[in-house]
Amino acid sequence: MNYSGNTLEGILKLLLSSYSSHHIHLHIRYCNIPLSAREFNKHIDDGTRYGRCPMAPQPDLILEAVKAAARERAKRVIVGNVRGKGRKCSICGLPITADLREMGSDIYMVSHERFYDKDKHSVWYCPVGENIGTGELEELRTLKENRRQEQQRKKNEYKRKRYREEQENA
């Protein structure tokens, strides 16, 4: 394998040819350069494992400020009764399935909750970060309840239909 020149393309071909097949899929989604080519991919060192890709969209500054405030508020929250695998919220960093309460209070906070919006995109509500406004939160809860009732109605309708068919065949 002779790759002439020190071009980025030549170096990438050399890197890709030296890896086994299970390493080929480990590439950056924005610039398609292998993750292991750290010295060649011009990533900005931001403290993460591979750095930030210069071709990646800029982070949302408002969301970053909300996350910082939520993580600060999370320091004043008592976490108890963690259930499941302990997945953590991307906003506050606390376990999603845990019971949360403010320090100095015996009242438990509302839990993290998953919703699907009108376009059926997944949306998480973080009670510590309060990432969704109260009006929108009520709308999402109503939508969730309506979908649950519709699903239950379809399930009951199917059961009735199956029961009628069994009665006719018996």
mmCIF file of C-alpha atoms in Angstrom:
data_model
loop_
_atom_site.group_PDB
_atom_site.id
_atom_site.type_symbol
_atom_site.label_atom_id
_atom_site.label_comp_id
_atom_site.label_asym_id
_atom_site.label_seq_id
_atom_site.Cartn_x
_atom_site.Cartn_y
_atom_site.Cartn_z
ATOM 1 C CA MET A 1 0.000 0.000 0.000
ATOM 2 C CA ASN A 2 1.773 3.029 -1.239
ATOM 3 C CA TYR A 3 0.042 6.341 -0.597
ATOM 4 C CA SER A 4 2.142 9.134 -1.953
ATOM 5 C CA GLY A 5 2.180 12.571 -0.417
ATOM 6 C CA ASN A 6 1.032 13.822 2.928
ATOM 7 C CA THR A 7 -2.412 14.819 1.771
ATOM 8 C CA LEU A 8 -5.286 14.373 4.135
ATOM 9 C CA GLU A 9 -6.939 12.016 1.675
ATOM 10 C CA GLY A 10 -3.835 9.811 1.520
ATOM 11 C CA ILE A 11 -3.518 9.704 5.286
ATOM 12 C CA LEU A 12 -7.201 8.809 5.648
ATOM 13 C CA LYS A 13 -6.865 5.977 3.122
ATOM 14 C CA LEU A 14 -3.878 4.661 5.047
ATOM 15 C CA LEU A 15 -5.758 4.853 8.344
ATOM 16 C CA LEU A 16 -8.837 3.148 6.911
ATOM 17 C CA SER A 17 -6.820 0.367 5.290
ATOM 18 C CA SER A 18 -4.981 -0.425 8.530
ATOM 19 C CA TYR A 19 -8.174 -0.899 10.560
ATOM 20 C CA SER A 20 -10.216 -4.037 10.789
ATOM 21 C CA SER A 21 -13.732 -3.903 9.395
ATOM 22 C CA HIS A 22 -15.403 -3.210 12.758
ATOM 23 C CA HIS A 23 -13.491 0.076 13.177
ATOM 24 C CA ILE A 24 -14.494 1.574 9.818
ATOM 25 C CA HIS A 25 -17.911 2.738 11.035
ATOM 26 C CA LEU A 26 -16.348 4.837 13.823
ATOM 27 C CA HIS A 27 -16.274 8.159 12.019
ATOM 28 C CA ILE A 28 -17.451 11.676 12.729
ATOM 29 C CA ARG A 29 -20.893 12.358 11.314
ATOM 30 C CA TYR A 30 -20.086 15.914 10.209
ATOM 31 C CA CYS A 31 -16.740 15.486 8.439
ATOM 32 C CA ASN A 32 -16.645 11.667 7.904
ATOM 33 C CA ILE A 33 -13.086 11.424 9.251
ATOM 34 C CA PRO A 34 -12.316 8.438 11.534
ATOM 35 C CA LEU A 35 -12.467 9.215 15.236
ATOM 36 C CA SER A 36 -8.989 7.801 15.736
ATOM 37 C CA ALA A 37 -7.436 10.363 13.349
ATOM 38 C CA ARG A 38 -7.341 12.996 16.095
ATOM 39 C CA GLU A 39 -4.197 14.746 14.848
ATOM 40 C CA PHE A 40 -5.631 15.060 11.318
ATOM 41 C CA ASN A 41 -9.241 16.072 11.924
ATOM 42 C CA LYS A 42 -8.616 19.651 13.205
ATOM 43 C CA HIS A 43 -11.078 19.223 16.079
ATOM 44 C CA ILE A 44 -11.303 21.938 18.705
ATOM 45 C CA ASP A 45 -10.273 20.648 22.125
ATOM 46 C CA ASP A 46 -13.234 21.256 24.431
ATOM 47 C CA GLY A 47 -12.586 18.682 27.119
ATOM 48 C CA THR A 48 -14.569 15.908 25.447
ATOM 49 C CA ARG A 49 -12.969 12.689 24.256
ATOM 50 C CA TYR A 50 -12.621 13.605 20.573
ATOM 51 C CA GLY A 51 -13.118 17.373 20.682
ATOM 52 C CA ARG A 52 -15.706 19.432 18.797
ATOM 53 C CA CYS A 53 -15.821 19.069 15.023
ATOM 54 C CA PRO A 54 -15.403 22.445 13.271
ATOM 55 C CA MET A 55 -18.046 21.365 10.734
ATOM 56 C CA ALA A 56 -20.600 20.651 13.486
ATOM 57 C CA PRO A 57 -23.287 23.267 14.149
ATOM 58 C CA GLN A 58 -22.532 25.676 16.981
ATOM 59 C CA PRO A 59 -24.037 24.730 20.351
ATOM 60 C CA ASP A 60 -27.223 26.532 21.397
ATOM 61 C CA LEU A 61 -26.105 29.176 23.925
ATOM 62 C CA ILE A 62 -29.567 29.515 25.494
ATOM 63 C CA LEU A 63 -29.793 25.770 26.060
ATOM 64 C CA GLU A 64 -26.294 25.762 27.538
ATOM 65 C CA ALA A 65 -27.332 28.529 29.972
ATOM 66 C CA VAL A 66 -30.478 26.572 30.942
ATOM 67 C CA LYS A 67 -28.362 23.456 31.532
ATOM 68 C CA ALA A 68 -25.868 25.379 33.679
ATOM 69 C CA ALA A 69 -28.682 26.851 35.803
ATOM 70 C CA ALA A 70 -30.338 23.425 36.127
ATOM 71 C CA ARG A 71 -27.097 21.770 37.231
ATOM 72 C CA GLU A 72 -26.617 24.533 39.818
ATOM 73 C CA ARG A 73 -30.182 23.995 41.105
ATOM 74 C CA ALA A 74 -29.624 20.205 41.076
ATOM 75 C CA LYS A 75 -27.037 20.666 43.814
ATOM 76 C CA ARG A 76 -29.904 21.690 46.137
ATOM 77 C CA VAL A 77 -32.056 18.651 45.286
ATOM 78 C CA ILE A 78 -32.143 15.422 47.299
ATOM 79 C CA VAL A 79 -32.266 12.292 45.134
ATOM 80 C CA GLY A 80 -33.886 9.122 46.426
ATOM 81 C CA ASN A 81 -35.299 5.789 45.260
ATOM 82 C CA VAL A 82 -33.476 5.518 41.926
ATOM 83 C CA ARG A 83 -35.222 2.854 39.831
ATOM 84 C CA GLY A 84 -33.979 1.149 36.706
ATOM 85 C CA LYS A 85 -30.557 1.556 35.154
ATOM 86 C CA GLY A 86 -30.130 5.105 36.388
ATOM 87 C CA ARG A 87 -30.215 6.972 33.080
ATOM 88 C CA LYS A 88 -29.399 10.617 33.680
ATOM 89 C CA CYS A 89 -31.169 13.720 32.409
ATOM 90 C CA SER A 90 -29.192 15.637 29.788
ATOM 91 C CA ILE A 91 -30.319 18.943 31.317
ATOM 92 C CA CYS A 92 -29.840 18.586 35.086
ATOM 93 C CA GLY A 93 -27.666 15.467 35.268
ATOM 94 C CA LEU A 94 -29.894 13.742 37.860
ATOM 95 C CA PRO A 95 -31.293 10.205 37.387
ATOM 96 C CA ILE A 96 -34.504 10.284 35.351
ATOM 97 C CA THR A 97 -36.330 7.636 37.397
ATOM 98 C CA ALA A 98 -35.453 9.030 40.838
ATOM 99 C CA ASP A 99 -37.716 10.705 43.371
ATOM 100 C CA LEU A 100 -36.616 14.333 43.774
ATOM 101 C CA ARG A 101 -37.221 16.855 46.542
ATOM 102 C CA GLU A 102 -35.781 20.225 47.487
ATOM 103 C CA MET A 103 -33.435 20.431 50.478
ATOM 104 C CA GLY A 104 -35.291 21.525 53.581
ATOM 105 C CA SER A 105 -38.654 20.420 52.202
ATOM 106 C CA ASP A 106 -40.620 17.196 52.579
ATOM 107 C CA ILE A 107 -42.593 17.791 49.387
ATOM 108 C CA TYR A 108 -41.515 15.710 46.402
ATOM 109 C CA MET A 109 -41.073 17.361 43.021
ATOM 110 C CA VAL A 110 -42.769 16.193 39.835
ATOM 111 C CA SER A 111 -40.695 13.472 38.159
ATOM 112 C CA HIS A 112 -38.993 13.716 34.788
ATOM 113 C CA GLU A 113 -41.582 12.974 32.143
ATOM 114 C CA ARG A 114 -41.442 11.960 28.500
ATOM 115 C CA PHE A 115 -43.892 13.347 25.972
ATOM 116 C CA TYR A 116 -44.463 13.194 22.239
ATOM 117 C CA ASP A 117 -45.360 16.502 20.637
ATOM 118 C CA LYS A 118 -47.838 17.017 17.770
ATOM 119 C CA ASP A 119 -45.248 15.845 15.241
ATOM 120 C CA LYS A 120 -44.586 12.763 17.429
ATOM 121 C CA HIS A 121 -41.073 13.896 18.350
ATOM 122 C CA SER A 122 -39.873 12.822 21.783
ATOM 123 C CA VAL A 123 -39.659 15.640 24.366
ATOM 124 C CA TRP A 124 -38.432 15.277 27.959
ATOM 125 C CA TYR A 125 -39.635 17.542 30.758
ATOM 126 C CA CYS A 126 -37.036 18.229 33.445
ATOM 127 C CA PRO A 127 -38.578 19.489 36.718
ATOM 128 C CA VAL A 128 -35.216 20.845 37.894
ATOM 129 C CA GLY A 129 -34.394 22.677 34.663
ATOM 130 C CA GLU A 130 -38.024 23.566 33.880
ATOM 131 C CA ASN A 131 -37.221 23.360 30.171
ATOM 132 C CA ILE A 132 -40.904 23.488 29.128
ATOM 133 C CA GLY A 133 -43.301 26.313 30.003
ATOM 134 C CA THR A 134 -46.435 25.565 32.046
ATOM 135 C CA GLY A 135 -48.843 26.203 29.154
ATOM 136 C CA GLU A 136 -46.950 23.944 26.780
ATOM 137 C CA LEU A 137 -46.547 21.343 29.546
ATOM 138 C CA GLU A 138 -50.313 21.186 30.120
ATOM 139 C CA GLU A 139 -50.854 20.914 26.361
ATOM 140 C CA LEU A 140 -48.385 17.999 26.167
ATOM 141 C CA ARG A 141 -50.034 16.255 29.129
ATOM 142 C CA THR A 142 -53.452 16.636 27.493
ATOM 143 C CA LEU A 143 -52.086 15.291 24.212
ATOM 144 C CA LYS A 144 -50.498 12.345 26.053
ATOM 145 C CA GLU A 145 -53.756 11.537 27.853
ATOM 146 C CA ASN A 146 -55.786 11.805 24.623
ATOM 147 C CA ARG A 147 -53.385 9.433 22.851
ATOM 148 C CA ARG A 148 -53.583 6.985 25.756
ATOM 149 C CA GLN A 149 -57.398 7.071 25.695
ATOM 150 C CA GLU A 150 -57.442 6.604 21.907
ATOM 151 C CA GLN A 151 -55.084 3.634 22.199
ATOM 152 C CA GLN A 152 -57.263 2.114 24.931
ATOM 153 C CA ARG A 153 -60.399 2.676 22.820
ATOM 154 C CA LYS A 154 -58.803 0.863 19.848
ATOM 155 C CA LYS A 155 -57.690 -1.982 22.104
ATOM 156 C CA ASN A 156 -61.198 -2.385 23.560
ATOM 157 C CA GLU A 157 -62.744 -2.211 20.086
ATOM 158 C CA TYR A 158 -60.420 -4.978 18.895
ATOM 159 C CA LYS A 159 -61.297 -7.120 21.928
ATOM 160 C CA ARG A 160 -65.042 -6.649 21.282
ATOM 161 C CA LYS A 161 -64.602 -7.570 17.628
ATOM 162 C CA ARG A 162 -62.627 -10.697 18.532
ATOM 163 C CA TYR A 163 -65.231 -11.670 21.161
ATOM 164 C CA ARG A 164 -68.071 -11.301 18.615
ATOM 165 C CA GLU A 165 -66.174 -13.473 16.133
ATOM 166 C CA GLU A 166 -65.623 -16.144 18.791
ATOM 167 C CA GLN A 167 -69.343 -16.064 19.685
ATOM 168 C CA GLU A 168 -70.354 -16.448 16.025
ATOM 169 C CA ASN A 169 -67.960 -19.359 15.494
ATOM 170 C CA ALA A 170 -68.993 -21.177 18.689
#
